[in-house]
CSV table of C-alpha atoms in Angstrom, one decimal:
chain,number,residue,atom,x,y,z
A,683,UNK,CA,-131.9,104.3,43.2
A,684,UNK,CA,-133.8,107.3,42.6
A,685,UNK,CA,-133.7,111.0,42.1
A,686,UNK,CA,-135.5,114.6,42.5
A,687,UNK,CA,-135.2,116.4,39.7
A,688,UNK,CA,-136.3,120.1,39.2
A,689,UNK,CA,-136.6,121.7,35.9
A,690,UNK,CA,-136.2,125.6,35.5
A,691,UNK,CA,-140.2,126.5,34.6
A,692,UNK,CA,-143.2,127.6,36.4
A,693,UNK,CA,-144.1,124.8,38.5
A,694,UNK,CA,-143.2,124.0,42.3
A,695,UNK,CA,-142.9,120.7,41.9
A,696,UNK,CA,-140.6,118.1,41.7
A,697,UNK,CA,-139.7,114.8,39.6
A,698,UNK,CA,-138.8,111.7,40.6
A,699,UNK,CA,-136.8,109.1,38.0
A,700,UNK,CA,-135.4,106.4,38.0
A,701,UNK,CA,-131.2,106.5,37.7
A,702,UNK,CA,-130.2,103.5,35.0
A,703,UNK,CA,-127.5,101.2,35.8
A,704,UNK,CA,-123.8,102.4,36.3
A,705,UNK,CA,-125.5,105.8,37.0
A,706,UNK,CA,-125.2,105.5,40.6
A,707,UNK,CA,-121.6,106.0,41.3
A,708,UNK,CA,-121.9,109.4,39.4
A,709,UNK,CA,-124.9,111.0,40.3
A,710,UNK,CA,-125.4,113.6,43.0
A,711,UNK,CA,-127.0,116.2,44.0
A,712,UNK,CA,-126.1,119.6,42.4
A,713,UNK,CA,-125.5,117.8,39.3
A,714,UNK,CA,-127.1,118.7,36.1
A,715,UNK,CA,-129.2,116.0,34.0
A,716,UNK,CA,-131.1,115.9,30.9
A,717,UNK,CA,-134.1,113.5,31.5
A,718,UNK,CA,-137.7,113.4,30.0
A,719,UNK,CA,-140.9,115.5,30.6
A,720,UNK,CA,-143.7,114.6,28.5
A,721,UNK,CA,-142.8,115.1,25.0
A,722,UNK,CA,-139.3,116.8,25.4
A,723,UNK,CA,-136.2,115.8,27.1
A,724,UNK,CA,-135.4,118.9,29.5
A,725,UNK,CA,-132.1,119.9,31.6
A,726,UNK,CA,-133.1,119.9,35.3
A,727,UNK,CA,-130.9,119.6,38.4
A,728,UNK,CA,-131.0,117.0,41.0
A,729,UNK,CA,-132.3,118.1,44.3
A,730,UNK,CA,-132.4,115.1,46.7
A,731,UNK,CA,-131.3,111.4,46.2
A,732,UNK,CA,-133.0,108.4,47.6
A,733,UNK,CA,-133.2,104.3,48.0
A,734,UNK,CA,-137.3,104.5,47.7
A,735,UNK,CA,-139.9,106.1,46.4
A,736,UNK,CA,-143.4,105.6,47.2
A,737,UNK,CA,-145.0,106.2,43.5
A,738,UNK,CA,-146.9,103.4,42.6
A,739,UNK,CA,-146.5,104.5,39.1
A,740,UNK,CA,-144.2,103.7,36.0
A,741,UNK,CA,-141.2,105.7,36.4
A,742,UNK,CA,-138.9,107.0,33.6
A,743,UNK,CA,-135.7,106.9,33.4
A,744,UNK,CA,-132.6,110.0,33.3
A,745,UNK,CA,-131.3,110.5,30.0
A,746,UNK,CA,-128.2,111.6,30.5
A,747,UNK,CA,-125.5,113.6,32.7
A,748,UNK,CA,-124.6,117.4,31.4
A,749,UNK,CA,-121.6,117.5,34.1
A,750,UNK,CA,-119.3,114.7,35.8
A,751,UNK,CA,-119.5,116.2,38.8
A,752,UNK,CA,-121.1,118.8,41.1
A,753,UNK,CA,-121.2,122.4,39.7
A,754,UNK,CA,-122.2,124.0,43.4
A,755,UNK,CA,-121.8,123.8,46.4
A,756,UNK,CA,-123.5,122.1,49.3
A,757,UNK,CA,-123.6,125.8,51.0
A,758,UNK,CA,-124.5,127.4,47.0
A,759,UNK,CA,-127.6,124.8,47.3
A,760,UNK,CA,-128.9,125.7,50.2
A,761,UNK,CA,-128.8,129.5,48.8
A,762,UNK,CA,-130.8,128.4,45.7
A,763,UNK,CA,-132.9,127.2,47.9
A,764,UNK,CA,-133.6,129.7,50.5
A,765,UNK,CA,-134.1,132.1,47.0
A,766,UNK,CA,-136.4,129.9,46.1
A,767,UNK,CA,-138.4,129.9,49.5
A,768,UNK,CA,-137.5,133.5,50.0
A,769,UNK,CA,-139.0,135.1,46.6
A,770,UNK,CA,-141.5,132.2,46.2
A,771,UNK,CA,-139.9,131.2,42.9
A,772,UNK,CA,-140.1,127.7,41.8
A,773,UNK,CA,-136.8,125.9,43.0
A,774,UNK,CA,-136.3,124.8,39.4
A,775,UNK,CA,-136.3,128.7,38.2
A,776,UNK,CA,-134.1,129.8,41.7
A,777,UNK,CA,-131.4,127.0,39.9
A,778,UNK,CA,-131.5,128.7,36.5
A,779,UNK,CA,-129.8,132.0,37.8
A,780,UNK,CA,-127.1,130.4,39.4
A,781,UNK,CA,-126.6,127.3,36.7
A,782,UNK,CA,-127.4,129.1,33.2
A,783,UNK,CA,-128.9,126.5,30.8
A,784,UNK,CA,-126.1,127.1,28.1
A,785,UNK,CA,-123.0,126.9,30.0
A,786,UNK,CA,-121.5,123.6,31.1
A,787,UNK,CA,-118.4,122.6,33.3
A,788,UNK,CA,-116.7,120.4,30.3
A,789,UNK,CA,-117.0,123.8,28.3
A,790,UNK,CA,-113.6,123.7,25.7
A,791,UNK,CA,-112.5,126.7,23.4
A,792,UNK,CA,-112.0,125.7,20.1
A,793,UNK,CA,-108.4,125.5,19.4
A,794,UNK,CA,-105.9,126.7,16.7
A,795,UNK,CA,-103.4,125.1,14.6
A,796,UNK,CA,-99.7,125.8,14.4
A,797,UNK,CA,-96.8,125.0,13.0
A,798,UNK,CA,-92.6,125.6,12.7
A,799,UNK,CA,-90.0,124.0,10.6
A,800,UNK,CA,-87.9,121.8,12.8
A,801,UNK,CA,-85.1,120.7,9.7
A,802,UNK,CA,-83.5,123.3,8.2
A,803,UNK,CA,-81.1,121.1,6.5
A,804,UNK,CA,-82.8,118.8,4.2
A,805,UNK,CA,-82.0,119.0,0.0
A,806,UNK,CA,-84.8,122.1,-0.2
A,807,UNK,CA,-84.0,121.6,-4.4
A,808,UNK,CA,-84.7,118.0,-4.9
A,809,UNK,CA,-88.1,119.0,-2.6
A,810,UNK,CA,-88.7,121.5,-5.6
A,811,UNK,CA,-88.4,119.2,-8.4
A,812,UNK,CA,-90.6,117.1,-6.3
A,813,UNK,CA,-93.3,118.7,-4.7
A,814,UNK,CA,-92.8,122.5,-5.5
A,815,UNK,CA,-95.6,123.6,-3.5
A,816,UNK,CA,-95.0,121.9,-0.2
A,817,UNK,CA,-90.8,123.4,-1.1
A,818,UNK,CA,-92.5,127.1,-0.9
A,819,UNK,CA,-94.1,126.4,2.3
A,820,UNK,CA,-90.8,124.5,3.9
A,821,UNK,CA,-89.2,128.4,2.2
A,822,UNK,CA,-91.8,130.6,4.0
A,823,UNK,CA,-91.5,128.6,7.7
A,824,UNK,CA,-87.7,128.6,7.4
A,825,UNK,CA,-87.7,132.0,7.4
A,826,UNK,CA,-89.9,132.1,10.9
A,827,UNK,CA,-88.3,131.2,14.4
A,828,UNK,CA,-91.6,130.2,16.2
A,829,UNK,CA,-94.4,128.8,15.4
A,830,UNK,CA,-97.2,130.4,13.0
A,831,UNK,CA,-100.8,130.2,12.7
A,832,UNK,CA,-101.6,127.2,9.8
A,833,UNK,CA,-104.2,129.2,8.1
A,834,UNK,CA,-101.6,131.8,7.4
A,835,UNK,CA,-99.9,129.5,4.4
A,836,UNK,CA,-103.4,129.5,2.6
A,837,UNK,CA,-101.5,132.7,1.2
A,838,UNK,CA,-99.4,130.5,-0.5
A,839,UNK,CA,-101.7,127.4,-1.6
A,840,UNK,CA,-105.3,126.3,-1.0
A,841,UNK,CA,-105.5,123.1,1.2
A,842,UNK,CA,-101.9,124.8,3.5
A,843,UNK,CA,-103.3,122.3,5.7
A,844,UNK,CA,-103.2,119.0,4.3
A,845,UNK,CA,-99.9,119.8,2.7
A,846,UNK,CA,-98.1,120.7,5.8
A,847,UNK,CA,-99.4,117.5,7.1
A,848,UNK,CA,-97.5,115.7,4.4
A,849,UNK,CA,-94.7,117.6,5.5
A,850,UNK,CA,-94.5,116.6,9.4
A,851,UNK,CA,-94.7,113.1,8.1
A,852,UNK,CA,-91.5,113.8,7.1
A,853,UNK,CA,-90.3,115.0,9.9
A,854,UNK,CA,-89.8,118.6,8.2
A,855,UNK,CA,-92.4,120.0,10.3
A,856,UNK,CA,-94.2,120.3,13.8
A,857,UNK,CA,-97.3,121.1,14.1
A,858,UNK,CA,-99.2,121.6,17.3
A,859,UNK,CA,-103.2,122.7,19.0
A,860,UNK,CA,-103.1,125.7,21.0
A,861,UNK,CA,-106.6,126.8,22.9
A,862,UNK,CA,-108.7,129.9,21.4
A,863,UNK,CA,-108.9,131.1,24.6
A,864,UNK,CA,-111.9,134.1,24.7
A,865,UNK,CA,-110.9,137.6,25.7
A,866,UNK,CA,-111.7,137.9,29.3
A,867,UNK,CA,-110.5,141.5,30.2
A,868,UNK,CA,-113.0,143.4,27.7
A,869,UNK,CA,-114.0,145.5,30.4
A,870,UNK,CA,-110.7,145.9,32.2
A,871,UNK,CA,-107.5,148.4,32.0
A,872,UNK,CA,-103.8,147.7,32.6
A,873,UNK,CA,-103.2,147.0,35.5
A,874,UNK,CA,-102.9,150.1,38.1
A,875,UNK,CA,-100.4,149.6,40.4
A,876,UNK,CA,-100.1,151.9,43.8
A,877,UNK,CA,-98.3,152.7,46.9
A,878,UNK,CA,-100.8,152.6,49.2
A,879,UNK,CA,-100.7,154.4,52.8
A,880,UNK,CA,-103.4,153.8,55.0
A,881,UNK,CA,-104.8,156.6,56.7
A,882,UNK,CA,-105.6,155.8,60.8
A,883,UNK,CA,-109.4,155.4,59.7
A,884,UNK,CA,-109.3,153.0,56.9
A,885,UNK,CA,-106.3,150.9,59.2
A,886,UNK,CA,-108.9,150.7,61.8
A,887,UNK,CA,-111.7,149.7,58.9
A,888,UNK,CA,-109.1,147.0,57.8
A,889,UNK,CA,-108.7,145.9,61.4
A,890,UNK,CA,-111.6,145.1,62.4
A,891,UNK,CA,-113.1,143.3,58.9
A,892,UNK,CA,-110.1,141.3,59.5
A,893,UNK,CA,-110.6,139.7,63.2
A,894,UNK,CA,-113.8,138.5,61.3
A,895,UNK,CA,-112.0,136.8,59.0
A,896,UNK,CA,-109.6,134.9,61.0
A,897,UNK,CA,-112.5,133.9,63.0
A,898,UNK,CA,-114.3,132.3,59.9
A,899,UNK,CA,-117.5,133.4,61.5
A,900,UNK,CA,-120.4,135.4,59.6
A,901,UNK,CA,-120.0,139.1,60.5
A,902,UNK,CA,-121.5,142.5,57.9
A,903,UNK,CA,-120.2,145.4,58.2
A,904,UNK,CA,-121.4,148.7,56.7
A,905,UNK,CA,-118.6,151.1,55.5
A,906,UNK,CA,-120.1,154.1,55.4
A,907,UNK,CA,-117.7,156.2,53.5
A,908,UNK,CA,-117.6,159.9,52.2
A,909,UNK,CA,-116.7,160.3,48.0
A,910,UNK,CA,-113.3,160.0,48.0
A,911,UNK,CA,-112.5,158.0,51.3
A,912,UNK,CA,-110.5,155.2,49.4
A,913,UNK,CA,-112.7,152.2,50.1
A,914,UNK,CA,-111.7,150.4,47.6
A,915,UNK,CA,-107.9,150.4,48.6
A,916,UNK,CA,-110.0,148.6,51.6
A,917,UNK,CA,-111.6,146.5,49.7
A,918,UNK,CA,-107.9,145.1,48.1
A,919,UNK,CA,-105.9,145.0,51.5
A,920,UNK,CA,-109.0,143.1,52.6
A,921,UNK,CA,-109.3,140.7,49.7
A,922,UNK,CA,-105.2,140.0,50.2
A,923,UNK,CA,-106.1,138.7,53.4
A,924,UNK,CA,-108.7,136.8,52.5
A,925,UNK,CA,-106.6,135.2,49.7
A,926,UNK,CA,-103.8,134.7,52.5
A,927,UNK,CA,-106.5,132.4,54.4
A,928,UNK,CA,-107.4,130.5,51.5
A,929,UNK,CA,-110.7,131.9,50.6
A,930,UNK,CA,-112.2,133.6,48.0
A,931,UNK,CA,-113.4,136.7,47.0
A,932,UNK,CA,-116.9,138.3,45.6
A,933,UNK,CA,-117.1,141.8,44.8
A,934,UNK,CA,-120.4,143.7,43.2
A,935,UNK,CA,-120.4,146.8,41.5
A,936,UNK,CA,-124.1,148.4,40.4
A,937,UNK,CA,-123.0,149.1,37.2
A,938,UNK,CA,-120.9,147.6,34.4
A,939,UNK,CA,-119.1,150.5,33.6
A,940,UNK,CA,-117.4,150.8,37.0
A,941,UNK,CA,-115.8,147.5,36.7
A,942,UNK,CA,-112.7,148.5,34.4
A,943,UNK,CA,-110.8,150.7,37.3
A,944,UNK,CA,-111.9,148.7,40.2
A,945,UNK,CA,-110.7,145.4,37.6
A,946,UNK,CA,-107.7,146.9,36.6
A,947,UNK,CA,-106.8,147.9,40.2
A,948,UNK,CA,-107.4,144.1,42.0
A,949,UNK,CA,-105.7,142.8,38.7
A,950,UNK,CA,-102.7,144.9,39.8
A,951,UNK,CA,-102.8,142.9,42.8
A,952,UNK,CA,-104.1,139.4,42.3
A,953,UNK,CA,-103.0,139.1,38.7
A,954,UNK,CA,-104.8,136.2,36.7
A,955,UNK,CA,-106.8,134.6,39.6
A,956,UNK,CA,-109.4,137.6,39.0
A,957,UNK,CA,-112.6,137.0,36.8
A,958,UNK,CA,-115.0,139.5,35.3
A,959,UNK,CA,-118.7,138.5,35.3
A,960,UNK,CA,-121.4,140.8,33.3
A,961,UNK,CA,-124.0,139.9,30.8
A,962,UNK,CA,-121.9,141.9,28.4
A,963,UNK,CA,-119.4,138.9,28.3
A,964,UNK,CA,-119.6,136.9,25.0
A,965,UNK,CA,-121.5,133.3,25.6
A,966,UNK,CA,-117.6,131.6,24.7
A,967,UNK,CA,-116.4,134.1,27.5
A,968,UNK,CA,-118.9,133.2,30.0
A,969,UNK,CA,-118.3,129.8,29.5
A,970,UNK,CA,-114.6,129.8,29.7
A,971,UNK,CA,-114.9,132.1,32.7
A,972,UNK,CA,-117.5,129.7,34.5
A,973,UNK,CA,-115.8,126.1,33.7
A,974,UNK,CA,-112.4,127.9,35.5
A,975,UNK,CA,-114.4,129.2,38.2
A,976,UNK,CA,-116.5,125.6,38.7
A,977,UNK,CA,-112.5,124.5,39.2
A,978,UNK,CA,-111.5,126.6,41.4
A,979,UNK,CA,-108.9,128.6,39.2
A,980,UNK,CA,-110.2,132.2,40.0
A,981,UNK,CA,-110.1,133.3,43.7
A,982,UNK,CA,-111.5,136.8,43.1
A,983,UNK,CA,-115.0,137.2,41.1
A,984,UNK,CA,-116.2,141.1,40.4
A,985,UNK,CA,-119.4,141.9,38.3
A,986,UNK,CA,-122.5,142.7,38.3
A,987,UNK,CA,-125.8,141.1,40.8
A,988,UNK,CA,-125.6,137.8,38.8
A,989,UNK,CA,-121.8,137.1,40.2
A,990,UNK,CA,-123.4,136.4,43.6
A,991,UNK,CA,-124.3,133.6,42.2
A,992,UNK,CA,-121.1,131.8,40.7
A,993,UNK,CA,-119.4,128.8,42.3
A,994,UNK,CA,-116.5,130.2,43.8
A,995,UNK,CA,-114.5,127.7,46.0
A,996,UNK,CA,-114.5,128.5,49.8
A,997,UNK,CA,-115.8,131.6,49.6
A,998,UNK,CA,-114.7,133.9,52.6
A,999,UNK,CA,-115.3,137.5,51.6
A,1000,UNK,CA,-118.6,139.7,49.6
A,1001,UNK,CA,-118.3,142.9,49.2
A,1002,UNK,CA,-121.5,145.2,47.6
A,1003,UNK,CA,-120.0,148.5,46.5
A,1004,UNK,CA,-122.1,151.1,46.3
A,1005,UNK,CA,-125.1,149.0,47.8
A,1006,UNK,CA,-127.9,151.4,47.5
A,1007,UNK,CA,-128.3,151.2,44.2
A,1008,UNK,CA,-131.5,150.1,42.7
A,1009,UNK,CA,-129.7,148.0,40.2
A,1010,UNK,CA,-128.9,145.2,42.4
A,1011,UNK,CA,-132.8,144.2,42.5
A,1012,UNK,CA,-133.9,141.8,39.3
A,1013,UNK,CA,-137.0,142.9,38.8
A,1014,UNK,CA,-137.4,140.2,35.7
A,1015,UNK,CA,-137.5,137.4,35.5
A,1016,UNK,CA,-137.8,135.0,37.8
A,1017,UNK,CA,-136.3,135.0,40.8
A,1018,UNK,CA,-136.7,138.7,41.4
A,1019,UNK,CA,-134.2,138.7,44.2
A,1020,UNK,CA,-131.9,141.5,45.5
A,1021,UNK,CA,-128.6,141.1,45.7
A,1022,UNK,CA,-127.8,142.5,48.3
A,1023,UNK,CA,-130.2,140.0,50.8
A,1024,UNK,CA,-128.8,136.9,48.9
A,1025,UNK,CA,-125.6,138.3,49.4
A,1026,UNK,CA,-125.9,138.6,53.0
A,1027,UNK,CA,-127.2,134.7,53.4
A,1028,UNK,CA,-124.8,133.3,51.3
A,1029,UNK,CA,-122.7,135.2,53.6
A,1030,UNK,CA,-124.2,133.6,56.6
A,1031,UNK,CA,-123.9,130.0,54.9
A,1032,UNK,CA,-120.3,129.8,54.2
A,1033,UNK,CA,-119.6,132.1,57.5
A,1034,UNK,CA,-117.8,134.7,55.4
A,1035,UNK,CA,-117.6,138.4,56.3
A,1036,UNK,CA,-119.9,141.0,54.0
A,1037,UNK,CA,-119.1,144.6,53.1
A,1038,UNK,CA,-122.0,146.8,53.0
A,1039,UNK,CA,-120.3,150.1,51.4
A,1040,UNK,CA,-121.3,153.1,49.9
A,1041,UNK,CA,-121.4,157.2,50.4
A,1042,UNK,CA,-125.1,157.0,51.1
A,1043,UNK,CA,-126.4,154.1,52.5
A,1044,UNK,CA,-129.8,152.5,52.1
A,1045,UNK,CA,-132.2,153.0,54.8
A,1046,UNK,CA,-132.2,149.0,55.1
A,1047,UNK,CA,-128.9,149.0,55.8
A,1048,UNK,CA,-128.6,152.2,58.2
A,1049,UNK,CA,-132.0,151.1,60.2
A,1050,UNK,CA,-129.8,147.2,60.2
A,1051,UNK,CA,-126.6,149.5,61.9
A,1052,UNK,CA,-128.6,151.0,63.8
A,1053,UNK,CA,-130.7,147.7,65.0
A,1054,UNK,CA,-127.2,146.1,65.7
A,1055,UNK,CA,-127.5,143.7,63.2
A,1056,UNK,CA,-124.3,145.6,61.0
A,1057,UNK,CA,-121.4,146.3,62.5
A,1058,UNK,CA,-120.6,150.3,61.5
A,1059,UNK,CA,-117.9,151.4,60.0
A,1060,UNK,CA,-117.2,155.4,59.2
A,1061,UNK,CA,-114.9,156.8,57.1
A,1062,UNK,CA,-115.4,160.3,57.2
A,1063,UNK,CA,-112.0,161.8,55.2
A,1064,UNK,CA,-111.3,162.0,51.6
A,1065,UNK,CA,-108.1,159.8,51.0
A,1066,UNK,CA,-104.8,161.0,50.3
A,1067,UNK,CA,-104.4,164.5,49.2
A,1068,UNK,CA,-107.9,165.2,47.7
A,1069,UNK,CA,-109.6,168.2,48.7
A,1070,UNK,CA,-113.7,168.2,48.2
A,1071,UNK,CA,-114.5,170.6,44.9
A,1072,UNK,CA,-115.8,174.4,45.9
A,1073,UNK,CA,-119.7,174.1,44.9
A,1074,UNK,CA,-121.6,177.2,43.5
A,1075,UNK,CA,-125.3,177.5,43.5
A,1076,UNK,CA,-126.2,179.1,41.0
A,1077,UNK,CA,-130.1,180.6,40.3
A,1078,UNK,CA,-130.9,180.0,36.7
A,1079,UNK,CA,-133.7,181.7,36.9
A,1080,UNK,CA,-132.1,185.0,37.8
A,1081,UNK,CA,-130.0,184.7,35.1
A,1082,UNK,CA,-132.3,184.1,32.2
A,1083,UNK,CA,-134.1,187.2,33.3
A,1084,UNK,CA,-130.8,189.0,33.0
A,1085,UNK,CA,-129.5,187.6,29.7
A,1086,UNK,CA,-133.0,187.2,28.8
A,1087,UNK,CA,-131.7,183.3,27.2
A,1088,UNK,CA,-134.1,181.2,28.9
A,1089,UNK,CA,-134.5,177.1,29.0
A,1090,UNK,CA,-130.6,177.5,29.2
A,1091,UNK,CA,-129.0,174.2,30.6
A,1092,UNK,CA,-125.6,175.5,31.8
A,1093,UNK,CA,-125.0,178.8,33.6
């Protein structure tokens, strides 16, 4: 048996190698593998699987697996694919964005060691004449009801550790590993819980997104909403019922530093099934973040233009806030894609619905309403209570020949 591998460079061309014995039952496509190319031994993913090959050649062999199973998709695929096509990016380089080089599926966070006293009534005196040291560490746990971190007796003694393993072999002691696991809410708040009261416009907004989502067919929409008009109280009521259907949930933001409101909010909602993605994460974060995602655990994914990428199961829902910004184009490296367009075909391949949303929309996506490709969507009140602020024009220059203060910034 045979595979095509592609490896994340500058070339548009494929490998072929052979898959050793007891191989077979493992590999597929959308797996990760580490075979050899000249000199080095690169990490490529298999593209296509096959009984022949025509090379006449002597073929080599793949080296190993980097992940037991699939990390994408079969609809994820065909997206790195059309990317590739699409931008005219080596398919290799296309699978880089959406399978990073230095994360893996079998990702585990280092763990920590704990520990408790489970006797309390053992002769604590004869363990003094004894072994005095491991006696101060039975009198430090005794006076703790839970379990402590193990490094914390180094106060007492050097080499806590060993010592306390003496101890548990005299059933004095448990000790147990707890997962490190990395800080995943940064870039989030608490949690902003709200009484939420439609008004008749966004009701009719939620409406219609949802007939497109019990339909399970492909369907963007462009919510063109003033400041203030509470899409993103939209965006949550939609995102429930997308949840409710067994789907997930993608949501983009331009920016980093929108994501802790908007975070806190949907973790409000959805609790610990949402997941932050930014390239401000630490690499232990992102891995963490991306093994749990490759299982399925989170069912809502917000961050930045790379999060179109991760592989979310079942996806059913994208929404691009604010999606004239100029941030959602990669202009380097490789691929050089907008998010926005790979957001609308990997869309169209899982037959989710897509939220087109901002204040001002691009003139792609207006000219796309107004072609009848978008369906169009106005919100035209501020939410709630809020009133728009009284603006002043004020002529600068006027005033700096009055005060005779010129260059002045503020009035």
């Amino acid at each position: 048996m045979y595979a095509d591998v592609a490896f994340p460079f500058s070339s548009f061309q494929t490998f072929t190698y052979k898959i050793p014995e007891g191989f077979d039952v493992d590999i597929k496509v959308g797996m990760r593998v580490k075979a050899p190319l000249g000199r080095r031994n690169l990490q490529g993913i298999i593209v296509a699987l096959r009984q022949q090959t025509s090379f006449k050649g002597t073929l080599r062999s793949i080296n190993s697996l980097v992940d037991d199973h699939p990390v994408l998709d079969e609809e994820l695929w065909k997206l790195i694919n059309w990317v590739a096509e699409y931008y005219f990016t080596p398919l290799g380089q296309s699978a880089k964005v959406a399978l990073p080089q230095n994360l893996t599926a079998d990702y585990n966070p280092p763990v920590k060691l704990l520990v408790k006293s489970i006797n309390r009534n053992f002769d604590l005196e004869k363990l003094h004449r004894k072994a005095p040291v491991q006696a101060r560490i039975m009198e430090y746990l005794n006076k703790e009801s839970n379990f402590i971190k193990m490094n914390s007796l180094e106060q007492i003694t050097k080499g806590a550790s060993s010592i306390t393993r003496k101890l548990q072999e005299k059933n004095l002691v448990e000790i147990k590993e707890e997962p490190q696991l990395p800080d995943l809410t940064g870039f989030t708040l608490k949690p902003i819980p709200k009484n939420i009261k439609f008004s008749n416009y966004q009701q009719q907004a939620i409406d219609t997104i949802s007939n497109a989502l019990k339909k399970k067919i492909f369907k963007p929409f462009l919510i063109h909403g003033v400041t203030g008009s509470g899409k993103t109280e939209i965006y949550v009521e939609i995102a429930r019922r997308t949840l409710l259907e067994g789907r997930s949930v993608i949501l983009l933001l331009p920016e980093i530093a929108l994501t802790p409101q908007i975070a806190g909010r949907f973790r409000s909602v959805f609790g610990e099934s949402v997941a932050l993605w930014h390239s401000k994460m630490s690499p232990s974060a992102r891995a963490w973040t991306w093994k749990r995602i490759c299982d399925g655990d989170f069912k809502v994914i917000i961050g930045a233009r790379s999060a179109i990428f991760t592989p979310v199961k079942n996806l059913g829902l994208i929404i691009v806030d604010e999606e004239q910004e100029h941030s959602f184009k990669q202009e380097s490296p490789e691929p050089r894609y907008h998010a926005r367009e790979v957001a609308l075909m990997r869309g169209k391949l899982h037959r989710a619905a897509v939220i087109m949303a901002s204040a001002t929309p691009s003139l792609e996506s207006y000219y796309n309403h107004i072609q009848g490709k978008f369906e169009y969507i106005n919100l035209p009140e501020r939410f709630g209570e809020a009133e728009y602020p009284e603006v002043h024009t004020i002529n600068m220059l006027k005033e700096s020949a009055e005060t005779s203060e010129y260059g002045q910034v503020f009035s």
